């Protein structure tokens, strides 16, 4: 079989574009959001276009989830709060009643339903809101770029498979 430079180049390009895994990216974004906000808890929630359903798409907590943030997300009604508010949601910390402190920002993206980045585990102020807002914007760009790379890989595979021999 003769050496085909186009085939080698396509395989290399597909390999480079395939290195970024969306699941790994969202986990890294959540971990970094927690670190940036100075807490151990962060994640993403997706809200449908009609604002009827909210579901958690990723949750990062420290081992053992000491503040029981996962349980709090499911039982507290914070998902309903995210449905009602298209913007920022900030809830005060009150550990005596199980409120860990919560800050959520909408992630600006054109390719998905409304996605929110949240951090939890302490009281949050205006400075935190500004910082998390900037991070949410960067996260949105990264998630859209990852989706673009996945689409490019599918297209390149199509080009490679239908290329005349």
mmCIF file with all atom_site columns, C-alpha atoms in Angstrom:
data_model
loop_
_atom_site.group_PDB
_atom_site.id
_atom_site.type_symbol
_atom_site.label_atom_id
_atom_site.label_alt_id
_atom_site.label_comp_id
_atom_site.label_asym_id
_atom_site.label_entity_id
_atom_site.label_seq_id
_atom_site.pdbx_PDB_ins_code
_atom_site.Cartn_x
_atom_site.Cartn_y
_atom_site.Cartn_z
_atom_site.occupancy
_atom_site.B_iso_or_equiv
_atom_site.pdbx_formal_charge
_atom_site.auth_seq_id
_atom_site.auth_comp_id
_atom_site.auth_asym_id
_atom_site.auth_atom_id
_atom_site.pdbx_PDB_model_num
ATOM 1   C CA . UNK A 1 1   ? 0.000   0.000  0.000  1.00 0.00 ? 1   UNK A CA 1
ATOM 2   C CA . UNK A 1 2   ? 1.509   3.358  -0.991 1.00 0.00 ? 2   UNK A CA 1
ATOM 3   C CA . UNK A 1 3   ? 2.211   6.049  1.595  1.00 0.00 ? 3   UNK A CA 1
ATOM 4   C CA . UNK A 1 4   ? -0.723  8.482  1.660  1.00 0.00 ? 4   UNK A CA 1
ATOM 5   C CA . UNK A 1 5   ? 0.278   11.862 3.104  1.00 0.00 ? 5   UNK A CA 1
ATOM 6   C CA . UNK A 1 6   ? -3.324  13.083 3.174  1.00 0.00 ? 6   UNK A CA 1
ATOM 7   C CA . UNK A 1 7   ? -4.418  10.051 5.200  1.00 0.00 ? 7   UNK A CA 1
ATOM 8   C CA . UNK A 1 8   ? -1.581  10.512 7.699  1.00 0.00 ? 8   UNK A CA 1
ATOM 9   C CA . UNK A 1 9   ? -2.292  14.234 7.985  1.00 0.00 ? 9   UNK A CA 1
ATOM 10  C CA . UNK A 1 10  ? -6.012  13.592 8.550  1.00 0.00 ? 10  UNK A CA 1
ATOM 11  C CA . UNK A 1 11  ? -5.308  10.958 11.220 1.00 0.00 ? 11  UNK A CA 1
ATOM 12  C CA . UNK A 1 12  ? -2.941  13.336 13.017 1.00 0.00 ? 12  UNK A CA 1
ATOM 13  C CA . UNK A 1 13  ? -5.420  16.210 12.870 1.00 0.00 ? 13  UNK A CA 1
ATOM 14  C CA . UNK A 1 14  ? -8.244  13.999 14.176 1.00 0.00 ? 14  UNK A CA 1
ATOM 15  C CA . UNK A 1 15  ? -5.982  12.769 17.006 1.00 0.00 ? 15  UNK A CA 1
ATOM 16  C CA . UNK A 1 16  ? -5.127  16.354 18.013 1.00 0.00 ? 16  UNK A CA 1
ATOM 17  C CA . UNK A 1 17  ? -8.772  17.486 17.944 1.00 0.00 ? 17  UNK A CA 1
ATOM 18  C CA . UNK A 1 18  ? -9.904  14.355 19.842 1.00 0.00 ? 18  UNK A CA 1
ATOM 19  C CA . UNK A 1 19  ? -7.619  14.971 22.841 1.00 0.00 ? 19  UNK A CA 1
ATOM 20  C CA . UNK A 1 20  ? -10.158 17.178 24.588 1.00 0.00 ? 20  UNK A CA 1
ATOM 21  C CA . UNK A 1 21  ? -12.900 15.130 26.254 1.00 0.00 ? 21  UNK A CA 1
ATOM 22  C CA . UNK A 1 22  ? -16.017 17.092 27.223 1.00 0.00 ? 22  UNK A CA 1
ATOM 23  C CA . UNK A 1 23  ? -16.606 15.087 30.433 1.00 0.00 ? 23  UNK A CA 1
ATOM 24  C CA . UNK A 1 24  ? -13.043 15.679 31.584 1.00 0.00 ? 24  UNK A CA 1
ATOM 25  C CA . UNK A 1 25  ? -13.304 19.365 30.685 1.00 0.00 ? 25  UNK A CA 1
ATOM 26  C CA . UNK A 1 26  ? -16.485 19.930 32.719 1.00 0.00 ? 26  UNK A CA 1
ATOM 27  C CA . UNK A 1 27  ? -14.904 18.178 35.710 1.00 0.00 ? 27  UNK A CA 1
ATOM 28  C CA . UNK A 1 28  ? -11.784 20.349 35.447 1.00 0.00 ? 28  UNK A CA 1
ATOM 29  C CA . UNK A 1 29  ? -13.912 23.482 35.111 1.00 0.00 ? 29  UNK A CA 1
ATOM 30  C CA . UNK A 1 30  ? -15.894 22.581 38.249 1.00 0.00 ? 30  UNK A CA 1
ATOM 31  C CA . UNK A 1 31  ? -12.741 21.821 40.250 1.00 0.00 ? 31  UNK A CA 1
ATOM 32  C CA . UNK A 1 32  ? -11.168 25.093 39.154 1.00 0.00 ? 32  UNK A CA 1
ATOM 33  C CA . UNK A 1 33  ? -14.327 27.072 39.912 1.00 0.00 ? 33  UNK A CA 1
ATOM 34  C CA . UNK A 1 34  ? -14.268 25.663 43.446 1.00 0.00 ? 34  UNK A CA 1
ATOM 35  C CA . UNK A 1 35  ? -10.618 26.649 43.838 1.00 0.00 ? 35  UNK A CA 1
ATOM 36  C CA . UNK A 1 36  ? -11.177 30.135 42.398 1.00 0.00 ? 36  UNK A CA 1
ATOM 37  C CA . UNK A 1 37  ? -14.101 30.694 44.777 1.00 0.00 ? 37  UNK A CA 1
ATOM 38  C CA . UNK A 1 38  ? -12.153 29.386 47.767 1.00 0.00 ? 38  UNK A CA 1
ATOM 39  C CA . UNK A 1 39  ? -14.455 26.476 48.472 1.00 0.00 ? 39  UNK A CA 1
ATOM 40  C CA . UNK A 1 40  ? -14.523 22.759 47.762 1.00 0.00 ? 40  UNK A CA 1
ATOM 41  C CA . UNK A 1 41  ? -17.898 22.581 46.040 1.00 0.00 ? 41  UNK A CA 1
ATOM 42  C CA . UNK A 1 42  ? -18.873 23.539 42.514 1.00 0.00 ? 42  UNK A CA 1
ATOM 43  C CA . UNK A 1 43  ? -20.832 22.247 39.576 1.00 0.00 ? 43  UNK A CA 1
ATOM 44  C CA . UNK A 1 44  ? -23.107 22.874 36.651 1.00 0.00 ? 44  UNK A CA 1
ATOM 45  C CA . UNK A 1 45  ? -26.892 22.840 36.326 1.00 0.00 ? 45  UNK A CA 1
ATOM 46  C CA . UNK A 1 46  ? -28.785 22.880 33.056 1.00 0.00 ? 46  UNK A CA 1
ATOM 47  C CA . UNK A 1 47  ? -32.191 24.546 32.771 1.00 0.00 ? 47  UNK A CA 1
ATOM 48  C CA . UNK A 1 48  ? -34.415 23.782 29.797 1.00 0.00 ? 48  UNK A CA 1
ATOM 49  C CA . UNK A 1 49  ? -35.510 26.568 27.435 1.00 0.00 ? 49  UNK A CA 1
ATOM 50  C CA . UNK A 1 50  ? -39.047 26.692 28.863 1.00 0.00 ? 50  UNK A CA 1
ATOM 51  C CA . UNK A 1 51  ? -37.610 26.971 32.393 1.00 0.00 ? 51  UNK A CA 1
ATOM 52  C CA . UNK A 1 52  ? -39.627 23.985 33.619 1.00 0.00 ? 52  UNK A CA 1
ATOM 53  C CA . UNK A 1 53  ? -36.823 21.571 34.502 1.00 0.00 ? 53  UNK A CA 1
ATOM 54  C CA . UNK A 1 54  ? -33.402 21.951 36.042 1.00 0.00 ? 54  UNK A CA 1
ATOM 55  C CA . UNK A 1 55  ? -30.966 19.091 36.334 1.00 0.00 ? 55  UNK A CA 1
ATOM 56  C CA . UNK A 1 56  ? -27.493 18.833 37.714 1.00 0.00 ? 56  UNK A CA 1
ATOM 57  C CA . UNK A 1 57  ? -25.012 17.921 34.977 1.00 0.00 ? 57  UNK A CA 1
ATOM 58  C CA . UNK A 1 58  ? -21.897 17.837 37.176 1.00 0.00 ? 58  UNK A CA 1
ATOM 59  C CA . UNK A 1 59  ? -21.142 18.139 40.900 1.00 0.00 ? 59  UNK A CA 1
ATOM 60  C CA . UNK A 1 60  ? -17.685 18.395 42.441 1.00 0.00 ? 60  UNK A CA 1
ATOM 61  C CA . UNK A 1 61  ? -17.344 18.060 46.223 1.00 0.00 ? 61  UNK A CA 1
ATOM 62  C CA . UNK A 1 62  ? -14.468 17.115 48.519 1.00 0.00 ? 62  UNK A CA 1
ATOM 63  C CA . UNK A 1 63  ? -14.208 13.415 49.397 1.00 0.00 ? 63  UNK A CA 1
ATOM 64  C CA . UNK A 1 64  ? -17.100 12.409 51.646 1.00 0.00 ? 64  UNK A CA 1
ATOM 65  C CA . UNK A 1 65  ? -19.025 15.610 50.842 1.00 0.00 ? 65  UNK A CA 1
ATOM 66  C CA . UNK A 1 66  ? -18.644 17.012 54.407 1.00 0.00 ? 66  UNK A CA 1
ATOM 67  C CA . UNK A 1 67  ? -21.193 19.819 53.877 1.00 0.00 ? 67  UNK A CA 1
ATOM 68  C CA . UNK A 1 68  ? -23.658 17.391 52.237 1.00 0.00 ? 68  UNK A CA 1
ATOM 69  C CA . UNK A 1 69  ? -23.934 19.702 49.244 1.00 0.00 ? 69  UNK A CA 1
ATOM 70  C CA . UNK A 1 70  ? -25.209 16.932 46.936 1.00 0.00 ? 70  UNK A CA 1
ATOM 71  C CA . UNK A 1 71  ? -28.089 16.223 49.280 1.00 0.00 ? 71  UNK A CA 1
ATOM 72  C CA . UNK A 1 72  ? -28.732 19.929 49.787 1.00 0.00 ? 72  UNK A CA 1
ATOM 73  C CA . UNK A 1 73  ? -28.934 20.481 46.012 1.00 0.00 ? 73  UNK A CA 1
ATOM 74  C CA . UNK A 1 74  ? -31.542 17.746 45.710 1.00 0.00 ? 74  UNK A CA 1
ATOM 75  C CA . UNK A 1 75  ? -33.670 18.713 48.726 1.00 0.00 ? 75  UNK A CA 1
ATOM 76  C CA . UNK A 1 76  ? -33.326 22.461 49.265 1.00 0.00 ? 76  UNK A CA 1
ATOM 77  C CA . UNK A 1 77  ? -35.354 23.912 46.438 1.00 0.00 ? 77  UNK A CA 1
ATOM 78  C CA . UNK A 1 78  ? -32.322 25.652 44.950 1.00 0.00 ? 78  UNK A CA 1
ATOM 79  C CA . UNK A 1 79  ? -33.146 24.074 41.587 1.00 0.00 ? 79  UNK A CA 1
ATOM 80  C CA . UNK A 1 80  ? -36.512 25.864 41.647 1.00 0.00 ? 80  UNK A CA 1
ATOM 81  C CA . UNK A 1 81  ? -34.659 29.071 42.449 1.00 0.00 ? 81  UNK A CA 1
ATOM 82  C CA . UNK A 1 82  ? -32.493 28.549 39.361 1.00 0.00 ? 82  UNK A CA 1
ATOM 83  C CA . UNK A 1 83  ? -35.639 27.999 37.268 1.00 0.00 ? 83  UNK A CA 1
ATOM 84  C CA . UNK A 1 84  ? -37.146 31.260 38.501 1.00 0.00 ? 84  UNK A CA 1
ATOM 85  C CA . UNK A 1 85  ? -34.029 33.396 38.163 1.00 0.00 ? 85  UNK A CA 1
ATOM 86  C CA . UNK A 1 86  ? -32.266 33.670 34.796 1.00 0.00 ? 86  UNK A CA 1
ATOM 87  C CA . UNK A 1 87  ? -29.341 35.553 36.345 1.00 0.00 ? 87  UNK A CA 1
ATOM 88  C CA . UNK A 1 88  ? -27.352 35.390 39.544 1.00 0.00 ? 88  UNK A CA 1
ATOM 89  C CA . UNK A 1 89  ? -28.557 33.415 42.554 1.00 0.00 ? 89  UNK A CA 1
ATOM 90  C CA . UNK A 1 90  ? -26.840 34.082 45.884 1.00 0.00 ? 90  UNK A CA 1
ATOM 91  C CA . UNK A 1 91  ? -27.992 32.333 49.051 1.00 0.00 ? 91  UNK A CA 1
ATOM 92  C CA . UNK A 1 92  ? -26.553 33.132 52.477 1.00 0.00 ? 92  UNK A CA 1
ATOM 93  C CA . UNK A 1 93  ? -24.683 30.577 54.535 1.00 0.00 ? 93  UNK A CA 1
ATOM 94  C CA . UNK A 1 94  ? -26.452 29.324 57.662 1.00 0.00 ? 94  UNK A CA 1
ATOM 95  C CA . UNK A 1 95  ? -25.081 25.973 58.769 1.00 0.00 ? 95  UNK A CA 1
ATOM 96  C CA . UNK A 1 96  ? -27.515 25.795 61.707 1.00 0.00 ? 96  UNK A CA 1
ATOM 97  C CA . UNK A 1 97  ? -30.285 25.053 59.182 1.00 0.00 ? 97  UNK A CA 1
ATOM 98  C CA . UNK A 1 98  ? -28.067 23.262 56.642 1.00 0.00 ? 98  UNK A CA 1
ATOM 99  C CA . UNK A 1 99  ? -27.543 26.181 54.232 1.00 0.00 ? 99  UNK A CA 1
ATOM 100 C CA . UNK A 1 100 ? -23.948 25.916 52.960 1.00 0.00 ? 100 UNK A CA 1
ATOM 101 C CA . UNK A 1 101 ? -23.866 29.268 51.140 1.00 0.00 ? 101 UNK A CA 1
ATOM 102 C CA . UNK A 1 102 ? -24.435 29.264 47.391 1.00 0.00 ? 102 UNK A CA 1
ATOM 103 C CA . UNK A 1 103 ? -23.592 31.403 44.379 1.00 0.00 ? 103 UNK A CA 1
ATOM 104 C CA . UNK A 1 104 ? -24.728 30.633 40.843 1.00 0.00 ? 104 UNK A CA 1
ATOM 105 C CA . UNK A 1 105 ? -24.074 32.412 37.547 1.00 0.00 ? 105 UNK A CA 1
ATOM 106 C CA . UNK A 1 106 ? -25.501 31.785 34.123 1.00 0.00 ? 106 UNK A CA 1
ATOM 107 C CA . UNK A 1 107 ? -22.869 30.467 31.729 1.00 0.00 ? 107 UNK A CA 1
ATOM 108 C CA . UNK A 1 108 ? -23.170 32.484 28.506 1.00 0.00 ? 108 UNK A CA 1
ATOM 109 C CA . UNK A 1 109 ? -23.367 29.949 25.664 1.00 0.00 ? 109 UNK A CA 1
ATOM 110 C CA . UNK A 1 110 ? -25.218 29.977 22.382 1.00 0.00 ? 110 UNK A CA 1
ATOM 111 C CA . UNK A 1 111 ? -25.140 26.221 21.821 1.00 0.00 ? 111 UNK A CA 1
ATOM 112 C CA . UNK A 1 112 ? -26.967 24.880 24.890 1.00 0.00 ? 112 UNK A CA 1
ATOM 113 C CA . UNK A 1 113 ? -30.003 25.491 27.011 1.00 0.00 ? 113 UNK A CA 1
ATOM 114 C CA . UNK A 1 114 ? -29.420 27.763 29.977 1.00 0.00 ? 114 UNK A CA 1
ATOM 115 C CA . UNK A 1 115 ? -26.439 26.415 31.911 1.00 0.00 ? 115 UNK A CA 1
ATOM 116 C CA . UNK A 1 116 ? -25.470 27.688 35.359 1.00 0.00 ? 116 UNK A CA 1
ATOM 117 C CA . UNK A 1 117 ? -22.130 27.418 37.123 1.00 0.00 ? 117 UNK A CA 1
ATOM 118 C CA . UNK A 1 118 ? -22.444 27.263 40.897 1.00 0.00 ? 118 UNK A CA 1
ATOM 119 C CA . UNK A 1 119 ? -20.115 27.285 43.878 1.00 0.00 ? 119 UNK A CA 1
ATOM 120 C CA . UNK A 1 120 ? -21.100 26.492 47.450 1.00 0.00 ? 120 UNK A CA 1
ATOM 121 C CA . UNK A 1 121 ? -19.653 26.194 50.907 1.00 0.00 ? 121 UNK A CA 1
ATOM 122 C CA . UNK A 1 122 ? -19.227 29.661 52.387 1.00 0.00 ? 122 UNK A CA 1
ATOM 123 C CA . UNK A 1 123 ? -20.738 33.124 52.397 1.00 0.00 ? 123 UNK A CA 1
ATOM 124 C CA . UNK A 1 124 ? -20.276 34.980 49.117 1.00 0.00 ? 124 UNK A CA 1
ATOM 125 C CA . UNK A 1 125 ? -20.083 38.710 48.446 1.00 0.00 ? 125 UNK A CA 1
ATOM 126 C CA . UNK A 1 126 ? -20.047 41.097 45.495 1.00 0.00 ? 126 UNK A CA 1
ATOM 127 C CA . UNK A 1 127 ? -16.379 40.421 44.753 1.00 0.00 ? 127 UNK A CA 1
ATOM 128 C CA . UNK A 1 128 ? -17.073 36.695 44.558 1.00 0.00 ? 128 UNK A CA 1
ATOM 129 C CA . UNK A 1 129 ? -19.989 37.384 42.245 1.00 0.00 ? 129 UNK A CA 1
ATOM 130 C CA . UNK A 1 130 ? -17.744 39.351 39.891 1.00 0.00 ? 130 UNK A CA 1
ATOM 131 C CA . UNK A 1 131 ? -15.023 36.683 39.936 1.00 0.00 ? 131 UNK A CA 1
ATOM 132 C CA . UNK A 1 132 ? -17.409 33.773 39.371 1.00 0.00 ? 132 UNK A CA 1
ATOM 133 C CA . UNK A 1 133 ? -19.131 35.726 36.596 1.00 0.00 ? 133 UNK A CA 1
ATOM 134 C CA . UNK A 1 134 ? -15.818 36.087 34.752 1.00 0.00 ? 134 UNK A CA 1
ATOM 135 C CA . UNK A 1 135 ? -15.045 32.410 35.292 1.00 0.00 ? 135 UNK A CA 1
ATOM 136 C CA . UNK A 1 136 ? -18.518 31.419 34.018 1.00 0.00 ? 136 UNK A CA 1
ATOM 137 C CA . UNK A 1 137 ? -17.866 33.382 30.823 1.00 0.00 ? 137 UNK A CA 1
ATOM 138 C CA . UNK A 1 138 ? -14.542 31.601 30.320 1.00 0.00 ? 138 UNK A CA 1
ATOM 139 C CA . UNK A 1 139 ? -16.193 28.241 31.067 1.00 0.00 ? 139 UNK A CA 1
ATOM 140 C CA . UNK A 1 140 ? -18.845 28.925 28.453 1.00 0.00 ? 140 UNK A CA 1
ATOM 141 C CA . UNK A 1 141 ? -16.204 29.684 25.847 1.00 0.00 ? 141 UNK A CA 1
ATOM 142 C CA . UNK A 1 142 ? -14.315 26.493 26.742 1.00 0.00 ? 142 UNK A CA 1
ATOM 143 C CA . UNK A 1 143 ? -17.431 24.305 26.575 1.00 0.00 ? 143 UNK A CA 1
ATOM 144 C CA . UNK A 1 144 ? -18.439 25.777 23.223 1.00 0.00 ? 144 UNK A CA 1
ATOM 145 C CA . UNK A 1 145 ? -14.900 25.287 21.893 1.00 0.00 ? 145 UNK A CA 1
ATOM 146 C CA . UNK A 1 146 ? -14.949 21.652 23.024 1.00 0.00 ? 146 UNK A CA 1
ATOM 147 C CA . UNK A 1 147 ? -18.259 21.150 21.231 1.00 0.00 ? 147 UNK A CA 1
ATOM 148 C CA . UNK A 1 148 ? -16.773 22.756 18.128 1.00 0.00 ? 148 UNK A CA 1
ATOM 149 C CA . UNK A 1 149 ? -13.789 20.406 18.224 1.00 0.00 ? 149 UNK A CA 1
ATOM 150 C CA . UNK A 1 150 ? -16.101 17.393 18.587 1.00 0.00 ? 150 UNK A CA 1
ATOM 151 C CA . UNK A 1 151 ? -18.078 18.558 15.542 1.00 0.00 ? 151 UNK A CA 1
ATOM 152 C CA . UNK A 1 152 ? -14.847 19.112 13.600 1.00 0.00 ? 152 UNK A CA 1
ATOM 153 C CA . UNK A 1 153 ? -13.702 15.556 14.392 1.00 0.00 ? 153 UNK A CA 1
ATOM 154 C CA . UNK A 1 154 ? -16.983 14.139 13.070 1.00 0.00 ? 154 UNK A CA 1
ATOM 155 C CA . UNK A 1 155 ? -16.641 16.190 9.888  1.00 0.00 ? 155 UNK A CA 1
ATOM 156 C CA . UNK A 1 156 ? -12.994 15.203 9.400  1.00 0.00 ? 156 UNK A CA 1
ATOM 157 C CA . UNK A 1 157 ? -13.861 11.530 9.816  1.00 0.00 ? 157 UNK A CA 1
ATOM 158 C CA . UNK A 1 158 ? -16.489 11.988 7.117  1.00 0.00 ? 158 UNK A CA 1
ATOM 159 C CA . UNK A 1 159 ? -13.981 13.644 4.802  1.00 0.00 ? 159 UNK A CA 1
ATOM 160 C CA . UNK A 1 160 ? -11.469 10.878 5.468  1.00 0.00 ? 160 UNK A CA 1
ATOM 161 C CA . UNK A 1 161 ? -13.956 8.070  4.870  1.00 0.00 ? 161 UNK A CA 1
ATOM 162 C CA . UNK A 1 162 ? -15.339 9.502  1.611  1.00 0.00 ? 162 UNK A CA 1
ATOM 163 C CA . UNK A 1 163 ? -12.019 10.670 0.183  1.00 0.00 ? 163 UNK A CA 1
ATOM 164 C CA . UNK A 1 164 ? -11.277 9.057  -3.175 1.00 0.00 ? 164 UNK A CA 1
ATOM 165 C CA . UNK A 1 165 ? -8.456  6.528  -3.082 1.00 0.00 ? 165 UNK A CA 1
#
